[in-house]
Each structure stands twice: as C-alpha cells, then as structure tokens.
Coordinates of C-alpha atoms in Angstrom, one line a residue:
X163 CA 27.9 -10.9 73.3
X164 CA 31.3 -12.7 73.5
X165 CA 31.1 -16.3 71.4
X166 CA 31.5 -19.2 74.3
X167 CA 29.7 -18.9 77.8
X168 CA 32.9 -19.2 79.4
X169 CA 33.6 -15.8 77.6
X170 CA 30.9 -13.7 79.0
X171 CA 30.9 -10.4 80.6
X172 CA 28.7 -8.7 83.3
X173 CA 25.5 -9.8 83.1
X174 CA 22.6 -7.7 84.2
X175 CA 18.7 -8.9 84.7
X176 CA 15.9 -6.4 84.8
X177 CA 13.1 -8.0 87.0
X178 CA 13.5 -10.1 90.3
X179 CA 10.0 -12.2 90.1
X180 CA 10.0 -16.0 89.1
X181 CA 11.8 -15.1 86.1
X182 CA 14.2 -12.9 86.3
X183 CA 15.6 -13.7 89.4
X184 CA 15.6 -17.6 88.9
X185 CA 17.7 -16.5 85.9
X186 CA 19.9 -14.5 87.7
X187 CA 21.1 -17.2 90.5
X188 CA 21.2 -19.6 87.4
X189 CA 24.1 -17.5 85.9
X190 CA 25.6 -16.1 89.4
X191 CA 27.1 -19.3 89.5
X192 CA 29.7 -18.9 86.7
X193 CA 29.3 -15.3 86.1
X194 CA 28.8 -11.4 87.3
X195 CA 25.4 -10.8 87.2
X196 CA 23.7 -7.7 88.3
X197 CA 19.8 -7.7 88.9
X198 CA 17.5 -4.6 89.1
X199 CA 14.3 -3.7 90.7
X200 CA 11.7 -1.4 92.3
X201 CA 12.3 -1.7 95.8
X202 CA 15.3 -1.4 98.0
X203 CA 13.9 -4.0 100.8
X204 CA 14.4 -6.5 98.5
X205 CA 17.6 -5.5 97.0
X206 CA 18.6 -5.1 100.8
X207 CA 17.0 -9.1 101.7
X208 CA 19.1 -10.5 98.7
X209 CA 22.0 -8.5 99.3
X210 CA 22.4 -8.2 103.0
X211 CA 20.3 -11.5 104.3
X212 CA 20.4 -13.9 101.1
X213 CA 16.7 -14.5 101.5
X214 CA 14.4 -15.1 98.4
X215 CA 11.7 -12.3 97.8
X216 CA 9.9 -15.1 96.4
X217 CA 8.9 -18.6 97.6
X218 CA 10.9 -21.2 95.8
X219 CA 12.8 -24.1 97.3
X220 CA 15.5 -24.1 95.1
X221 CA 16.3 -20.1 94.8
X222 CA 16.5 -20.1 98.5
X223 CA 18.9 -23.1 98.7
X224 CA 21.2 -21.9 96.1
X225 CA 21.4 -18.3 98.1
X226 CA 22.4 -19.8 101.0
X227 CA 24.7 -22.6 99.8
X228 CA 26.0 -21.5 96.5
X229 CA 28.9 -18.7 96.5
X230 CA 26.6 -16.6 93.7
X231 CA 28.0 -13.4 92.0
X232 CA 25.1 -11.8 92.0
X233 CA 24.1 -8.3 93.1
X234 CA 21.2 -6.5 93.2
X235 CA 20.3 -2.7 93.0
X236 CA 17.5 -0.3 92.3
X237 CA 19.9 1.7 90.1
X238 CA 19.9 1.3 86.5
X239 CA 22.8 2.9 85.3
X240 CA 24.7 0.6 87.7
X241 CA 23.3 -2.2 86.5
X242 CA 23.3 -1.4 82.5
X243 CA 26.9 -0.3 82.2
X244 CA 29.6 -2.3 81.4
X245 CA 27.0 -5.4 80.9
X246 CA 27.2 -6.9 77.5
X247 CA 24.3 -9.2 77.9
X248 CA 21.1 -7.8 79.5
X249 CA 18.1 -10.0 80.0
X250 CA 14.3 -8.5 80.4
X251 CA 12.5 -9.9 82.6
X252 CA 10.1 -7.3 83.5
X253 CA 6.0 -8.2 84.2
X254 CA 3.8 -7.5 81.1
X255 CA 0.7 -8.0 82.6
X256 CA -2.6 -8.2 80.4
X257 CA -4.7 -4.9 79.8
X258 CA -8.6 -6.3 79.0
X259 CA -9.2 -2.8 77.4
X260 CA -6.6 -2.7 75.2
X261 CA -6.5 -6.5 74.4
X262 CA -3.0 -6.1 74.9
X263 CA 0.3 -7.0 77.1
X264 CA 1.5 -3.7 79.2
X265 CA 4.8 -3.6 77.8
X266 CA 6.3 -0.7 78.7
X267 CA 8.5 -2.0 81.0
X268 CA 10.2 -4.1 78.2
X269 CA 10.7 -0.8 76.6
X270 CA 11.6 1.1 79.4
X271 CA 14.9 -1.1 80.0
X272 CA 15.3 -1.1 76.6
X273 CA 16.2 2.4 76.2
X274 CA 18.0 2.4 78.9
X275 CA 20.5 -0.3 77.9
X276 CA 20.8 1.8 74.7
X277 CA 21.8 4.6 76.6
X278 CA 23.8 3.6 79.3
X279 CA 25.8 0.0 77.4
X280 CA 24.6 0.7 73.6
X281 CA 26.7 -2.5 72.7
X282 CA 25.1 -5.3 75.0
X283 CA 22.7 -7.7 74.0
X284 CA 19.1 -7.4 74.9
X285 CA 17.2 -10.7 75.5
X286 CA 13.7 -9.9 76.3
X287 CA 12.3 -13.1 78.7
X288 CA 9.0 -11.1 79.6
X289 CA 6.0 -13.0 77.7
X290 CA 5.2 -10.2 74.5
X291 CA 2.4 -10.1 72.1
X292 CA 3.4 -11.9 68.7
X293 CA 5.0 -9.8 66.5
X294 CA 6.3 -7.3 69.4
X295 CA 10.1 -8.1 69.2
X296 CA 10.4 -7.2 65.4
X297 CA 8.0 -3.8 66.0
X298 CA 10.2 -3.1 68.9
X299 CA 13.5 -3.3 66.3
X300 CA 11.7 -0.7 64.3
X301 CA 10.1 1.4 67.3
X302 CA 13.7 2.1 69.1
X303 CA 16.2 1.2 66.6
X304 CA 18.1 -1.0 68.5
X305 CA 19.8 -3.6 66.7
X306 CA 20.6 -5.8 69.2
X307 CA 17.6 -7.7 70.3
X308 CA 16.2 -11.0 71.1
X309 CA 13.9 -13.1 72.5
X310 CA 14.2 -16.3 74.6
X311 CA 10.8 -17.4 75.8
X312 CA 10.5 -19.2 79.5
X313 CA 8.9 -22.1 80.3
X314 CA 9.0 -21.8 84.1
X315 CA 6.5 -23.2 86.9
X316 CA 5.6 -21.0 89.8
X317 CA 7.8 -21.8 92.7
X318 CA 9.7 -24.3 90.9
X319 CA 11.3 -21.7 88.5
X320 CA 15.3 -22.3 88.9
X321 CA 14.4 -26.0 89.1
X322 CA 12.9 -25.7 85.4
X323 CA 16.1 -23.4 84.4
X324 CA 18.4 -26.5 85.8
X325 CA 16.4 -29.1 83.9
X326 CA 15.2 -27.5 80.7
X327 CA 13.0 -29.2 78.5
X328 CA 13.7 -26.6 75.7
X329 CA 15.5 -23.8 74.8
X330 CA 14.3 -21.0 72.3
X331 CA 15.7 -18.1 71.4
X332 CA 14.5 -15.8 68.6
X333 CA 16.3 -13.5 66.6
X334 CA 16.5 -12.1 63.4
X335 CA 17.4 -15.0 60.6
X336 CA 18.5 -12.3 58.1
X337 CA 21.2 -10.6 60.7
X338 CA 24.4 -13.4 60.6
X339 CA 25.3 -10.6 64.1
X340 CA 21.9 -11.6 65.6
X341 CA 21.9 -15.4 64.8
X342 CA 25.2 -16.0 66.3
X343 CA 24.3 -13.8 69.4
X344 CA 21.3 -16.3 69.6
X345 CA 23.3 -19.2 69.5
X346 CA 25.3 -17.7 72.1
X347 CA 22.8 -17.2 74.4
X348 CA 21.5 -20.9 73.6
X349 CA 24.9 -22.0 74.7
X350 CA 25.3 -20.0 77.3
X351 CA 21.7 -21.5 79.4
X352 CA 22.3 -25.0 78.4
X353 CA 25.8 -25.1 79.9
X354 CA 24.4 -23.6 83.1
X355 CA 21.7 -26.9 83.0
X356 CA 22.1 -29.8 85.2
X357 CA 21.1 -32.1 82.3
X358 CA 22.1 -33.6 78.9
X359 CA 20.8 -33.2 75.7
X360 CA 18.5 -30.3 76.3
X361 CA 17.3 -29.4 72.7
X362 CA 18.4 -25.5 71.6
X363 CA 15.9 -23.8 68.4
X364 CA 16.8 -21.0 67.3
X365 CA 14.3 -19.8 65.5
X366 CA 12.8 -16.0 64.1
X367 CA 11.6 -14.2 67.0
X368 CA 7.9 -14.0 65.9
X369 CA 7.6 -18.1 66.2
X370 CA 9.5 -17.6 69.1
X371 CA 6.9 -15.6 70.5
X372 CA 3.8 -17.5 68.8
X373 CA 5.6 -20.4 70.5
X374 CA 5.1 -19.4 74.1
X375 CA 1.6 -18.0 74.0
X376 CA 0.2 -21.5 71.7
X377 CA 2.3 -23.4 74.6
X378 CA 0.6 -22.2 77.2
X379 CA -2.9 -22.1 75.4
X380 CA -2.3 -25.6 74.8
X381 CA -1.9 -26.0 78.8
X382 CA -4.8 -24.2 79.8
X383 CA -7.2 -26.1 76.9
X384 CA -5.9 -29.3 78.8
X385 CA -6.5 -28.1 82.5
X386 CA -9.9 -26.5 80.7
X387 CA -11.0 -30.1 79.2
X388 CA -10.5 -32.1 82.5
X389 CA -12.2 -29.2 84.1
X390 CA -15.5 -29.6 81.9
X391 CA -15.1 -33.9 82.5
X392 CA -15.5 -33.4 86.2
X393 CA -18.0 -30.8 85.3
X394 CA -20.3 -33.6 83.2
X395 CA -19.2 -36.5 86.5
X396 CA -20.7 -34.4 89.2
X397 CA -23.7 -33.4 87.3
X398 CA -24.5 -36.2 86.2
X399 CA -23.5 -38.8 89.4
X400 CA -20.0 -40.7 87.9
X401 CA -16.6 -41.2 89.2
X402 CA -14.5 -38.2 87.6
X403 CA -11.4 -40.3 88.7
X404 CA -12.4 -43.8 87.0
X405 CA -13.4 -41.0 84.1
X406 CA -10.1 -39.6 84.0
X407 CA -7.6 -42.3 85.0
X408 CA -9.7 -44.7 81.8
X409 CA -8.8 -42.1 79.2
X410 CA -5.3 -40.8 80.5
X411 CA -4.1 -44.8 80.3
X412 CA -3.4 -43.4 76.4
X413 CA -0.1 -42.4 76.3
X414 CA -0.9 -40.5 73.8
X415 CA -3.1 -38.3 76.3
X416 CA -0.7 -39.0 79.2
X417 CA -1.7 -37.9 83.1
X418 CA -0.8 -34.2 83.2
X419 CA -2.6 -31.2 83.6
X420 CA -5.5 -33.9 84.7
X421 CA -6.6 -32.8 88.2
X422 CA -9.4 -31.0 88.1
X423 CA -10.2 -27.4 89.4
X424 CA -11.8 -24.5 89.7
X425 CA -10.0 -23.2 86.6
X426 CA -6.8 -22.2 85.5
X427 CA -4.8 -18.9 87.1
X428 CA -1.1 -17.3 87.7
X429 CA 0.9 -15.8 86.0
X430 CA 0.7 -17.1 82.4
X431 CA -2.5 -18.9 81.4
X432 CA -5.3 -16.1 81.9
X433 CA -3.2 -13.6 80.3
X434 CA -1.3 -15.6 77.7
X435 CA -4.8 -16.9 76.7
X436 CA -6.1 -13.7 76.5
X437 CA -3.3 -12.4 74.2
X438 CA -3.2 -15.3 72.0
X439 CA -7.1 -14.8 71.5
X440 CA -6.3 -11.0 71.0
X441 CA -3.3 -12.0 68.1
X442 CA -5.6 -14.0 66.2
X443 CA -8.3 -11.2 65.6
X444 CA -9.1 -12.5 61.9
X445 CA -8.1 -15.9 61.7
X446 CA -10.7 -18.5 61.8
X447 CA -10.5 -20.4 65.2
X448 CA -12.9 -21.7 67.7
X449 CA -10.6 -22.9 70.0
X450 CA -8.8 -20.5 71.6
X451 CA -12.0 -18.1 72.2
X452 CA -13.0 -21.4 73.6
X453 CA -10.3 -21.7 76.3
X454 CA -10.7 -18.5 77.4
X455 CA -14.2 -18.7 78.0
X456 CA -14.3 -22.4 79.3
X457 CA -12.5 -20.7 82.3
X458 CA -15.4 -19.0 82.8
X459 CA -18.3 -21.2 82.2
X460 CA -15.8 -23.4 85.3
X461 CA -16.2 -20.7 87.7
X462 CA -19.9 -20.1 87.2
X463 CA -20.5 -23.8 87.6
X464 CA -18.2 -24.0 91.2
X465 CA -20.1 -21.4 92.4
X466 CA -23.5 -23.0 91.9
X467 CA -22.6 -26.0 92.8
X468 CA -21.5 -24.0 96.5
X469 CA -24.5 -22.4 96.7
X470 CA -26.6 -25.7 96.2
X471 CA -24.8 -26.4 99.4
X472 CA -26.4 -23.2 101.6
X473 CA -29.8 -24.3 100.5
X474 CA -32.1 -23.3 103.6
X475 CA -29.6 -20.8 105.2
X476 CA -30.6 -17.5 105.4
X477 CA -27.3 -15.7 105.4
X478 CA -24.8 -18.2 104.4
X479 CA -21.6 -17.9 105.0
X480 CA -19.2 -19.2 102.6
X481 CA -15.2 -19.8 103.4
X482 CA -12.8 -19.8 100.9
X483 CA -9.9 -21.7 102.0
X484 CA -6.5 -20.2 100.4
X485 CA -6.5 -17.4 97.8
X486 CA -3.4 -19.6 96.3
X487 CA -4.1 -21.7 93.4
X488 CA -0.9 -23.9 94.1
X489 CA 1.2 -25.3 97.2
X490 CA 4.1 -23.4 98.4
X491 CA 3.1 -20.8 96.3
X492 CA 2.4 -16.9 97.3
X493 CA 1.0 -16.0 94.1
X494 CA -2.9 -14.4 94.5
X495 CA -2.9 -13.0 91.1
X496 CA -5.3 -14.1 88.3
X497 CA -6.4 -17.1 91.0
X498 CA -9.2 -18.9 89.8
X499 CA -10.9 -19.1 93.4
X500 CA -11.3 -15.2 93.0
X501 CA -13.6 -15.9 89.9
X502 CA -15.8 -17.9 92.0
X503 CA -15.7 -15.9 94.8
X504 CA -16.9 -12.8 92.8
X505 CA -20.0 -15.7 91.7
X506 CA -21.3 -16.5 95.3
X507 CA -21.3 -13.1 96.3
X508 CA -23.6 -12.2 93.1
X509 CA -26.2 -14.5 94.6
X510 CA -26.3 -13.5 98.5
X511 CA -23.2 -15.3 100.5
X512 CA -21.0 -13.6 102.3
X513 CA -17.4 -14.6 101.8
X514 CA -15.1 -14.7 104.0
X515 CA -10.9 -16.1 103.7
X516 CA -8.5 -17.8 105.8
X517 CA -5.3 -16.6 104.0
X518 CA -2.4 -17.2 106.7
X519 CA -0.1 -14.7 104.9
X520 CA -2.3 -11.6 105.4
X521 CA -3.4 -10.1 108.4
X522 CA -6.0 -11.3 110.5
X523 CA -8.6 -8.7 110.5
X524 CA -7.5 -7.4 107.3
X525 CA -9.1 -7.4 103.9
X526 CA -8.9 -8.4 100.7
X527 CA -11.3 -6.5 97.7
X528 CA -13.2 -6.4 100.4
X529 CA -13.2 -9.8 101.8
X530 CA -12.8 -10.2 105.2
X531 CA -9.5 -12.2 106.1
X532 CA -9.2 -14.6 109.1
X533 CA -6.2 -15.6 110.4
X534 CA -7.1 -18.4 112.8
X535 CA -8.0 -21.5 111.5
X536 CA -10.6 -22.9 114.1
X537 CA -12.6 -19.8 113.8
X538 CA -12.9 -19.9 109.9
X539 CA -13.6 -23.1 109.8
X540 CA -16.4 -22.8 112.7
X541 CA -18.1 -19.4 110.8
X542 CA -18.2 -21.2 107.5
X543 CA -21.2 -22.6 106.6
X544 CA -19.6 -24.6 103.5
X545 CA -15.5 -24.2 102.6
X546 CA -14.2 -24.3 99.3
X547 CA -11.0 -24.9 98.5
X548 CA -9.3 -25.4 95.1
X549 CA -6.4 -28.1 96.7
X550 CA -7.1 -30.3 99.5
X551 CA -4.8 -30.0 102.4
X552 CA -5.1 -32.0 106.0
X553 CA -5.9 -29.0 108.5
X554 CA -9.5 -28.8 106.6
X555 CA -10.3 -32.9 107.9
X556 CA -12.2 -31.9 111.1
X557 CA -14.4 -29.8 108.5
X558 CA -14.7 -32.6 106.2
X559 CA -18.6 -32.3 105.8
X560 CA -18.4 -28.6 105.5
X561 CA -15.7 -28.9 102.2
X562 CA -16.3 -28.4 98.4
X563 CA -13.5 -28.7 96.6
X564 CA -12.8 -31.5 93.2
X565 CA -9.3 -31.9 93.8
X566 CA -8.8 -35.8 93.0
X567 CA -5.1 -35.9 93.3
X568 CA -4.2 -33.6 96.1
X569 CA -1.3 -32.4 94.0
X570 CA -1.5 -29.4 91.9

C-alpha cells in the first residue's frame, strides 16, 4: 500500500452486504474500487441500474447522486489484479457445532489475492474469532495482512463509515512494513469521513479482534439488562418506562440500547456473543455465558406472556407482525421474533406472519406468510410485534409488543 490516501491504487472489496459494499461507495468517491460477489443480478443492479442490493438510505443516495468509481463483478481475477489494497468483507457466520465463525470465505479471497496480486494489502473487515488474523499469517504465509474491525449499524452502514466513532486497525507491531501499512489504511478511512477528529488505534490484531467481539457483547449485555427490567415491570405491575427513564437520567448509564424487546438479533450480537463465549473457554467469567443465555430466558418469557393472552381459545392463532427486528431494515436473520415464534408453537398456537416482502401465500420454515394486512390482522387472535408501527392501531387490543420508544 502506497503511503498517503491520495496515493492509492485500485482498490478491490470482496463482499457486497452492509459491509463491504458500504465500504466500497465510501472509497468510489476518490478512488478505483472494484467489488466482488456471488451473483451476477446484483453486479448487473449496481452496474447497469445503480440500485442498492441492500436497503440503506444513504448507499442508494450516493449511487445515484455521487459520480462513484466503482465496479462490480463476479470474477475474481478481475477484481484481485492490479489492486494493491484488497479489503474482506465476506460473511462469517457462526457454526453452533463447531463453536466457531465459518471463515472460509476470509480464506478463500485470501488465497486468491496471493495468487492473482501477491503484493496488495489484505484488510480483513469480516468479524473473526480472536486470535484468527495471526493463525491465518502462519496458515497461508501471507505477509501482508490486517485487520480493521467495523462498527456499522444495519441500514445505516455508509452513514457510520461517514461519521466514525473509531477507527481500528490491527496489524503486526513487530513488522515496521505492516505498522505503516496500518497507518495507511487508518489514514486512508478517516480522510474519506465527513467529520473531525475521528480517533485512529492502531493496535496488534488480536486486541483488534477481542475489541470488536467485547464491543458488541457489551451492546447486547445492555439491550439484555433493559430486557430483563421490563421483564421484572410486567410481572410484577410497574411502569418499565418511569423504571428506565429514572435510572438512564445517570449519564453515566445514558439512554441507549434502552428500549426494550424481544431480544437482541442481526448480524452481529447472537453470533459475536456466541464467539466471544466460545474464545473464553477457560477463563473465569459469568457474564458473557450470561448474555448469551439472557437472550434466551427473553424469548421464553415473550412467548408466555403471548400465550397468557389465548387463554380459553381452542386453536389460537397467533400473528407475528414483521420478521424484521428493525425499521427500514430487510434483515430476517438471527431475528429475535423467530426465537419466540419457535416458543408459541411448542405450546399449541399456530403462527402465522404478515411479512410484506415475501409472497403472499408463501412460507417461511414453515410459517404461513400473509400478504394483506386486513386479513392478518382479522385471523390473529393476538399480534406480536417487536416495534410498534401505526398500521397495527385498528388492532390495538389484539397487540403484544414492549416497545416503549417506537424507535429501535
């Protein structure tokens, strides 16, 4: 990697989720980038149309609006060669059996950045187990890696690349080569920000990694702890809001992450949790193991309180209201509502989903799907949703949900 942003060569990005491609319109704007992925429909829609495979506000304005250097092809060798920066952004999703991140995609682009542009920098952005950077070093023998964790919310992901409240990058603090290259890359996000002063660590790429895993572990304890607050206020006939609003007056505790639901989901927290829990096999902690299970215990105890609600029917039906955890979001994956769907059925409800973005008639693990609003909300004997939204008010007395806020 050429010293100086304004120095840089082609950039390529493996990955076009929330990630990758969120860094990839970031840098389009002062450089050649060159994005990879699976499926020529959505190289063609970013290509050809300038459309966002993904829902977020500020990806699809900057497509449209911004003059973007950016390409996007299901070839690797065309995207590898000639690049002297390559960023990873590949999915790494958790594997319960192995207790372990699926990261052979990471390694997958790896060797081929070896082969086809042996020279170029490799900055893995995919969230890896602790420790996985280094053994990867050893593993392949390249000599040219990194890692710069991301701190990115769903939907708003080139918003958080614009305003950064961090940068990270880890390298190797022995390799002079490898902390410069670091350095580099530092420079080269923060002058791509819309904001002053954002902090740059560089740091070795272990704590790098322990740094995003105990980040978002942190998160999820929080979003677990309000949960288990409105958990004690319903049970026990208080105000969760005068509850939570009283002890998030200390600024030391602040008012985020403080709206209760029916657990956390996504991308990150379940698996990130998971991982975290996995990496400390052997160290004394409560915790973490905690966290993970608090999720859990939530799910269990939405359910119930659901099925208190069907008391006296004998085949209730029960509506679930958006498989999304968030607004403007697409995401299904890891969604805590799935948790307590999987709960209701166990005790004799059938479930059924109004989910606008699949089709009506269709099915989802085994769910029937409704497209029409008026029809769900007439078949449902009691609707559950994990966020509040306006369409549900002429069901009002039908609706369980313990969103406060109506905000995610």
């Amino acid at each position: 990697m050429n010293r100086g942003p304004e120095k840089q060569g082609k950039i390529a990005v493996a990955g076009i989720g929330y990630v990758g491609l969120s860094l990839a319109v970031l840098l389009a704007q002062e450089h050649t980038v060159v994005a990879t992925c699976k499926h020529q429909s959505k190289a063609d829609m970013l290509n050809k149309e300038k459309r966002s495979p993904i829902r977020d506000a500020e990806i699809e304005q900057y497509l449209t609006e911004k003059d973007l250097r950016l390409t996007v092809t299901t070839d690797a060798a065309e995207a590898y060669t000639g690049a002297s920066l390559v960023l990873v952004a590949t999915p790494t999703n958790y594997d319960p059996q192995k207790n372990y991140f699926d990261t052979s995609a990471v390694e997958e682009v790896v060797r081929q950045v070896m082969e086809y542009s042996p020279e170029a920098f490799i900055v893995i952005k995919s969230t890896i187990p602790v420790g996985y950077t280094r053994s990867l070093r050893e593993k392949t023998g390249c000599k040219n890696l990194l890692f710069s964790p991301e701190f990115l919310r769903e939907s708003r992901a080139l918003y958080d690349n614009l305003y950064p409240k961090r940068i990270i990058v880890g390298t190797n603090l022995n390799d002079p080569r490898l902390v410069q290259a670091a350095e580099d890359f530092g420079a080269l996000l923060k002058s791509c920000a819309l904001c002053d002063n954002v902090p740059v660590r560089i740091m070795g790429s272990t704590e790098a990694e322990a740094v995003k895993l105990f980040a978002n572990t942190y998160l999820a304890m929080r979003v677990s702890f309000f949960n288990e607050l409105d958990t004690y206020a319903e049970l026990t006939g208080l105000d969760a809001q005068e509850i939570i609003e009283g002890v998030c007056l200390d600024a030391r505790i602040g008012d985020g992450y403080n709206n209760p639901s029916f657990g956390y989901g996504g991308y990150c927290f379940p698996k990130d949790t998971k991982q975290l829990l996995a990496n400390c096999a052997g160290i004394p902690q409560r915790l973490i193991r905690a966290t993970v299970e608090a999720n859990e215990v939530r799910k269990q105890h939405v359910a119930d309180q659901v099925m208190k609600r069907t008391a006296g029917k004998e085949h209730p039906v029960v509506g679930v209201y958006r498989l999304t955890m968030k607004s403007n979001s697409d995401n299904f994956r890891e969604s805590a509502i799935q948790g307590v769907m999987a709960h209701v059925k166990e005790q004799g409800a059938e479930v059924v989903i109004y989910e606008p973005t699949l089709a009506d008639g269709s099915e989802f693990n085994g769910y029937a799907v409704h497209n029409d609003l008026e029809s769900f909300l007439a078949e449902s004997d009691v609707i559950i949703a994990n966020r509040h939204h306006k369409e549900l008010e002429p069901a009002a007395e039908k609706l369980y949900t313990r969103d406060i806020y109506n905000r995610d």
